[in-house]
PDB file of C-alpha atoms in Angstrom:
ATOM      1  CA  MET A   1      -3.238  30.580   1.737  1.00  0.00           C
ATOM      2  CA  ILE A   2      -0.855  27.643   1.742  1.00  0.00           C
ATOM      3  CA  THR A   3       0.063  25.951   5.009  1.00  0.00           C
ATOM      4  CA  HIS A   4       1.985  22.770   5.737  1.00  0.00           C
ATOM      5  CA  PRO A   5       0.322  20.275   8.153  1.00  0.00           C
ATOM      6  CA  SER A   6       3.188  20.627  10.643  1.00  0.00           C
ATOM      7  CA  ARG A   7       2.734  24.402  10.498  1.00  0.00           C
ATOM      8  CA  HIS A   8      -0.701  24.407  12.119  1.00  0.00           C
ATOM      9  CA  CYS A   9      -1.720  24.133  15.754  1.00  0.00           C
ATOM     10  CA  ALA A  10      -5.239  24.264  17.239  1.00  0.00           C
ATOM     11  CA  VAL A  11      -6.422  24.239  20.852  1.00  0.00           C
ATOM     12  CA  GLU A  12     -10.052  24.114  22.027  1.00  0.00           C
ATOM     13  CA  LEU A  13     -10.771  25.587  25.453  1.00  0.00           C
ATOM     14  CA  GLN A  14     -13.069  27.490  27.744  1.00  0.00           C
ATOM     15  CA  ALA A  15     -11.909  31.139  27.678  1.00  0.00           C
ATOM     16  CA  LEU A  16     -11.379  31.402  31.422  1.00  0.00           C
ATOM     17  CA  PRO A  17      -8.542  33.446  32.943  1.00  0.00           C
ATOM     18  CA  SER A  18      -6.691  30.320  34.124  1.00  0.00           C
ATOM     19  CA  ARG A  19      -6.829  28.789  30.631  1.00  0.00           C
ATOM     20  CA  ILE A  20      -5.687  31.973  28.885  1.00  0.00           C
ATOM     21  CA  GLY A  21      -2.259  31.656  30.539  1.00  0.00           C
ATOM     22  CA  GLN A  22      -2.039  28.034  29.405  1.00  0.00           C
ATOM     23  CA  VAL A  23      -2.805  28.982  25.796  1.00  0.00           C
ATOM     24  CA  ARG A  24      -0.168  31.724  25.934  1.00  0.00           C
ATOM     25  CA  ARG A  25       2.388  29.115  27.013  1.00  0.00           C
ATOM     26  CA  ILE A  26       1.250  26.732  24.233  1.00  0.00           C
ATOM     27  CA  VAL A  27       1.576  29.491  21.611  1.00  0.00           C
ATOM     28  CA  SER A  28       5.039  30.407  22.940  1.00  0.00           C
ATOM     29  CA  ALA A  29       6.201  26.771  22.874  1.00  0.00           C
ATOM     30  CA  GLN A  30       4.889  26.258  19.337  1.00  0.00           C
ATOM     31  CA  LEU A  31       6.611  29.392  18.064  1.00  0.00           C
ATOM     32  CA  ARG A  32       9.881  28.273  19.679  1.00  0.00           C
ATOM     33  CA  TYR A  33       9.474  24.904  17.945  1.00  0.00           C
ATOM     34  CA  TRP A  34       9.020  26.719  14.611  1.00  0.00           C
ATOM     35  CA  HIS A  35      12.069  28.917  15.409  1.00  0.00           C
ATOM     36  CA  MET A  36       9.892  32.034  15.416  1.00  0.00           C
ATOM     37  CA  ASP A  37      10.977  33.289  18.855  1.00  0.00           C
ATOM     38  CA  SER A  38      10.833  36.921  17.732  1.00  0.00           C
ATOM     39  CA  LEU A  39       7.040  36.634  17.318  1.00  0.00           C
ATOM     40  CA  ILE A  40       6.322  35.238  20.794  1.00  0.00           C
ATOM     41  CA  ASP A  41       5.632  38.516  22.615  1.00  0.00           C
ATOM     42  CA  ARG A  42       3.283  39.952  19.985  1.00  0.00           C
ATOM     43  CA  ALA A  43       1.495  36.635  19.353  1.00  0.00           C
ATOM     44  CA  SER A  44       1.031  36.104  23.108  1.00  0.00           C
ATOM     45  CA  LEU A  45      -0.314  39.633  23.566  1.00  0.00           C
ATOM     46  CA  GLY A  46      -2.715  39.258  20.647  1.00  0.00           C
ATOM     47  CA  VAL A  47      -4.067  35.854  21.677  1.00  0.00           C
ATOM     48  CA  THR A  48      -4.493  37.108  25.267  1.00  0.00           C
ATOM     49  CA  GLU A  49      -6.566  40.057  24.062  1.00  0.00           C
ATOM     50  CA  LEU A  50      -8.742  37.925  21.766  1.00  0.00           C
ATOM     51  CA  LEU A  51      -9.347  35.321  24.497  1.00  0.00           C
ATOM     52  CA  SER A  52     -10.122  38.057  27.021  1.00  0.00           C
ATOM     53  CA  ASN A  53     -12.797  39.343  24.637  1.00  0.00           C
ATOM     54  CA  VAL A  54     -14.315  35.859  24.407  1.00  0.00           C
ATOM     55  CA  HIS A  55     -14.284  35.610  28.211  1.00  0.00           C
ATOM     56  CA  ARG A  56     -15.873  39.032  28.607  1.00  0.00           C
ATOM     57  CA  HIS A  57     -18.376  39.111  25.719  1.00  0.00           C
ATOM     58  CA  ALA A  58     -19.070  35.729  24.100  1.00  0.00           C
ATOM     59  CA  GLN A  59     -22.508  34.170  24.477  1.00  0.00           C
ATOM     60  CA  PRO A  60     -23.987  31.552  24.892  1.00  0.00           C
ATOM     61  CA  ASP A  61     -20.756  29.946  26.178  1.00  0.00           C
ATOM     62  CA  LYS A  62     -17.039  30.607  26.507  1.00  0.00           C
ATOM     63  CA  THR A  63     -15.928  27.654  24.365  1.00  0.00           C
ATOM     64  CA  CYS A  64     -13.528  28.656  21.633  1.00  0.00           C
ATOM     65  CA  THR A  65     -10.739  27.354  19.427  1.00  0.00           C
ATOM     66  CA  VAL A  66      -7.370  29.043  19.058  1.00  0.00           C
ATOM     67  CA  GLU A  67      -5.498  28.297  15.830  1.00  0.00           C
ATOM     68  CA  ILE A  68      -2.028  29.354  14.816  1.00  0.00           C
ATOM     69  CA  GLU A  69      -0.812  28.810  11.288  1.00  0.00           C
ATOM     70  CA  LEU A  70       2.634  29.428   9.918  1.00  0.00           C
ATOM     71  CA  LEU A  71       2.045  30.479   6.321  1.00  0.00           C
ATOM     72  CA  LEU A  72       4.658  31.299   3.698  1.00  0.00           C
ATOM     73  CA  ASP A  73       5.407  34.823   4.906  1.00  0.00           C
ATOM     74  CA  ARG A  74       3.254  35.386   7.976  1.00  0.00           C
ATOM     75  CA  LEU A  75       1.883  33.897  11.149  1.00  0.00           C
ATOM     76  CA  LYS A  76      -1.900  33.839  11.437  1.00  0.00           C
ATOM     77  CA  VAL A  77      -3.510  33.591  14.872  1.00  0.00           C
ATOM     78  CA  SER A  78      -7.272  33.154  15.047  1.00  0.00           C
ATOM     79  CA  VAL A  79      -9.893  32.605  17.727  1.00  0.00           C
ATOM     80  CA  ARG A  80     -13.207  30.985  16.786  1.00  0.00           C
ATOM     81  CA  ASP A  81     -16.138  31.240  19.215  1.00  0.00           C
ATOM     82  CA  HIS A  82     -19.884  30.566  19.181  1.00  0.00           C
ATOM     83  CA  ASP A  83     -21.095  34.163  19.420  1.00  0.00           C
ATOM     84  CA  PRO A  84     -22.153  35.572  16.015  1.00  0.00           C
ATOM     85  CA  ARG A  85     -21.733  39.218  17.092  1.00  0.00           C
ATOM     86  CA  LEU A  86     -18.677  40.732  15.416  1.00  0.00           C
ATOM     87  CA  PRO A  87     -16.345  42.794  17.618  1.00  0.00           C
ATOM     88  CA  VAL A  88     -16.178  46.552  17.256  1.00  0.00           C
ATOM     89  CA  LEU A  89     -12.966  48.534  17.566  1.00  0.00           C
ATOM     90  CA  ALA A  90     -13.847  50.989  20.341  1.00  0.00           C
ATOM     91  CA  ASP A  91     -12.290  54.323  21.198  1.00  0.00           C
ATOM     92  CA  ALA A  92     -11.662  53.902  24.923  1.00  0.00           C
ATOM     93  CA  GLY A  93     -11.396  57.110  26.919  1.00  0.00           C
ATOM     94  CA  PRO A  94      -8.239  57.914  28.885  1.00  0.00           C
ATOM     95  CA  LEU A  95      -9.789  56.771  32.182  1.00  0.00           C
ATOM     96  CA  ALA A  96     -11.456  53.611  30.827  1.00  0.00           C
ATOM     97  CA  THR A  97     -10.312  50.380  32.466  1.00  0.00           C
ATOM     98  CA  CYS A  98     -11.131  48.232  29.430  1.00  0.00           C
ATOM     99  CA  GLY A  99     -11.906  48.544  25.727  1.00  0.00           C
ATOM    100  CA  ARG A 100      -8.385  48.776  24.314  1.00  0.00           C
ATOM    101  CA  GLY A 101      -7.826  45.108  23.371  1.00  0.00           C
ATOM    102  CA  LEU A 102      -8.671  45.266  19.681  1.00  0.00           C
ATOM    103  CA  ALA A 103      -6.825  48.572  19.335  1.00  0.00           C
ATOM    104  CA  MET A 104      -3.702  46.871  20.724  1.00  0.00           C
ATOM    105  CA  VAL A 105      -4.167  43.928  18.357  1.00  0.00           C
ATOM    106  CA  ALA A 106      -4.542  46.340  15.443  1.00  0.00           C
ATOM    107  CA  ALA A 107      -1.458  48.308  16.495  1.00  0.00           C
ATOM    108  CA  MET A 108       0.892  45.375  16.932  1.00  0.00           C
ATOM    109  CA  SER A 109      -0.224  43.222  13.991  1.00  0.00           C
ATOM    110  CA  GLU A 110       0.283  43.375  10.245  1.00  0.00           C
ATOM    111  CA  SER A 111      -3.469  42.915   9.708  1.00  0.00           C
ATOM    112  CA  TRP A 112      -6.509  41.759  11.637  1.00  0.00           C
ATOM    113  CA  GLY A 113     -10.190  41.137  11.104  1.00  0.00           C
ATOM    114  CA  ALA A 114     -13.345  39.323  12.093  1.00  0.00           C
ATOM    115  CA  VAL A 115     -15.590  37.182   9.903  1.00  0.00           C
ATOM    116  CA  PRO A 116     -18.838  35.326  10.548  1.00  0.00           C
ATOM    117  CA  ASP A 117     -18.413  31.574  10.969  1.00  0.00           C
ATOM    118  CA  GLY A 118     -21.677  29.994   9.908  1.00  0.00           C
ATOM    119  CA  GLU A 119     -24.862  31.128  11.617  1.00  0.00           C
ATOM    120  CA  SER A 120     -23.660  30.808  15.167  1.00  0.00           C
ATOM    121  CA  GLY A 121     -20.144  32.072  15.521  1.00  0.00           C
ATOM    122  CA  LYS A 122     -17.243  34.140  14.286  1.00  0.00           C
ATOM    123  CA  VAL A 123     -13.511  34.056  13.785  1.00  0.00           C
ATOM    124  CA  VAL A 124     -11.342  36.958  14.929  1.00  0.00           C
ATOM    125  CA  TRP A 125      -7.786  36.843  13.584  1.00  0.00           C
ATOM    126  CA  PHE A 126      -4.538  38.749  13.223  1.00  0.00           C
ATOM    127  CA  THR A 127      -1.334  38.234  11.274  1.00  0.00           C
ATOM    128  CA  LEU A 128       2.306  38.948  11.993  1.00  0.00           C
ATOM    129  CA  PRO A 129       5.038  38.993   9.355  1.00  0.00           C
ATOM    130  CA  THR A 130       7.569  36.206   9.833  1.00  0.00           C
ATOM    131  CA  PRO A 131      11.208  37.193  10.393  1.00  0.00           C
ATOM    132  CA  ALA A 132      12.154  35.990   6.894  1.00  0.00           C
ATOM    133  CA  ALA A 133       9.398  38.173   5.413  1.00  0.00           C
ATOM    134  CA  THR A 134      10.579  41.287   7.264  1.00  0.00           C
ATOM    135  CA  THR A 135      14.279  41.027   6.387  1.00  0.00           C
ATOM    136  CA  ALA A 136      15.119  43.396   3.568  1.00  0.00           C
ATOM    137  CA  PRO A 137      17.130  41.937   0.712  1.00  0.00           C
ATOM    138  CA  ALA A 138      20.771  43.100   0.588  1.00  0.00           C
ATOM    139  CA  TRP A 139      20.062  45.384  -2.374  1.00  0.00           C
ATOM    140  CA  ASP A 140      17.260  47.173  -0.488  1.00  0.00           C
ATOM    141  CA  ARG A 141      18.967  48.119   2.790  1.00  0.00           C
ATOM    142  CA  ARG A 142      18.295  51.830   2.780  1.00  0.00           C
ATOM    143  CA  PRO A 143      17.336  54.027   5.724  1.00  0.00           C
ATOM    144  CA  ARG A 144      13.586  54.205   6.081  1.00  0.00           C
ATOM    145  CA  ILE A 145      11.509  56.959   7.648  1.00  0.00           C
ATOM    146  CA  THR A 146       8.377  55.714   9.348  1.00  0.00           C
ATOM    147  CA  ALA A 147       5.280  57.537  10.528  1.00  0.00           C
ATOM    148  CA  ASP A 148       6.226  56.556  14.112  1.00  0.00           C
ATOM    149  CA  GLU A 149       9.380  58.694  14.061  1.00  0.00           C
ATOM    150  CA  PRO A 150       9.155  62.126  15.674  1.00  0.00           C
ATOM    151  CA  ALA A 151       9.223  64.894  13.080  1.00  0.00           C
ATOM    152  CA  GLY A 152      12.429  66.305  14.615  1.00  0.00           C
ATOM    153  CA  HIS A 153      14.384  63.212  13.550  1.00  0.00           C
ATOM    154  CA  ARG A 154      13.500  63.431   9.873  1.00  0.00           C
ATOM    155  CA  PHE A 155      16.034  64.623   7.327  1.00  0.00           C
ATOM    156  CA  ALA A 156      15.371  66.107   3.934  1.00  0.00           C
ATOM    157  CA  GLU A 157      17.900  63.733   2.418  1.00  0.00           C
ATOM    158  CA  VAL A 158      19.950  60.900   3.858  1.00  0.00           C
ATOM    159  CA  ALA A 159      23.280  59.910   2.322  1.00  0.00           C
ATOM    160  CA  LEU A 160      24.036  56.217   2.087  1.00  0.00           C
ATOM    161  CA  VAL A 161      27.460  55.181   0.943  1.00  0.00           C
ATOM    162  CA  ASP A 162      27.537  51.585  -0.201  1.00  0.00           C
ATOM    163  CA  ARG A 163      30.400  50.154  -2.240  1.00  0.00           C
ATOM    164  CA  ALA A 164      28.084  47.668  -4.021  1.00  0.00           C
ATOM    165  CA  LEU A 165      25.748  50.492  -5.062  1.00  0.00           C
ATOM    166  CA  ASP A 166      28.658  52.512  -6.475  1.00  0.00           C
ATOM    167  CA  ASP A 167      29.870  49.488  -8.464  1.00  0.00           C
ATOM    168  CA  HIS A 168      26.502  49.169 -10.195  1.00  0.00           C
ATOM    169  CA  HIS A 169      26.126  52.859 -11.041  1.00  0.00           C
ATOM    170  CA  PRO A 170      29.572  54.374 -11.726  1.00  0.00           C
ATOM    171  CA  ASP A 171      28.049  57.387 -13.492  1.00  0.00           C
ATOM    172  CA  ARG A 172      26.198  58.648 -10.385  1.00  0.00           C
ATOM    173  CA  ALA A 173      27.437  61.695  -8.512  1.00  0.00           C
ATOM    174  CA  PRO A 174      28.594  61.244  -4.900  1.00  0.00           C
ATOM    175  CA  ALA A 175      25.811  61.337  -2.307  1.00  0.00           C
ATOM    176  CA  ARG A 176      25.379  64.604  -0.411  1.00  0.00           C
ATOM    177  CA  THR A 177      23.249  65.545   2.519  1.00  0.00           C
ATOM    178  CA  THR A 178      21.269  68.717   3.129  1.00  0.00           C
ATOM    179  CA  VAL A 179      21.675  68.350   6.885  1.00  0.00           C
ATOM    180  CA  PRO A 180      23.981  71.094   8.174  1.00  0.00           C
ATOM    181  CA  GLY A 181      27.138  70.062  10.033  1.00  0.00           C
TER     182      GLY A 181
END
């Protein structure tokens, strides 16, 4: 992946609760500097969860490095520690007081993973699409149905009237909907 030197930030720290808040503020400030304010909440949540895992599980020490990289179309946040054990995405029960961190990272990120880092460590990372990467081009602004929508809000067909679309395809019939009313 291609990154520009000014599009990379790394911080080494002890993953202690007091330091986790500092790193969150550093990540937020860096994203503001890069004009990526819309990513601050998700990046802060993700880095908090990864650092909390280092604090809770990493052995022999809590030393780690947080890196954020602004790539061409995504932000990559990674945490490198000295514990070679790879994390496992757990299925926390409804009454569990912990064990949901990686599930939250997986849910709010574009992708995530963990890879060994030499013989004595690992890197856990996640990516977020940058705002420029998530903006649909003008020709592709159609309603989208996502898996997160309740089934009651889905339509068999959605009509989209767009003057530019009609100009390009004058032989098409007018759009109609199957939704009653």
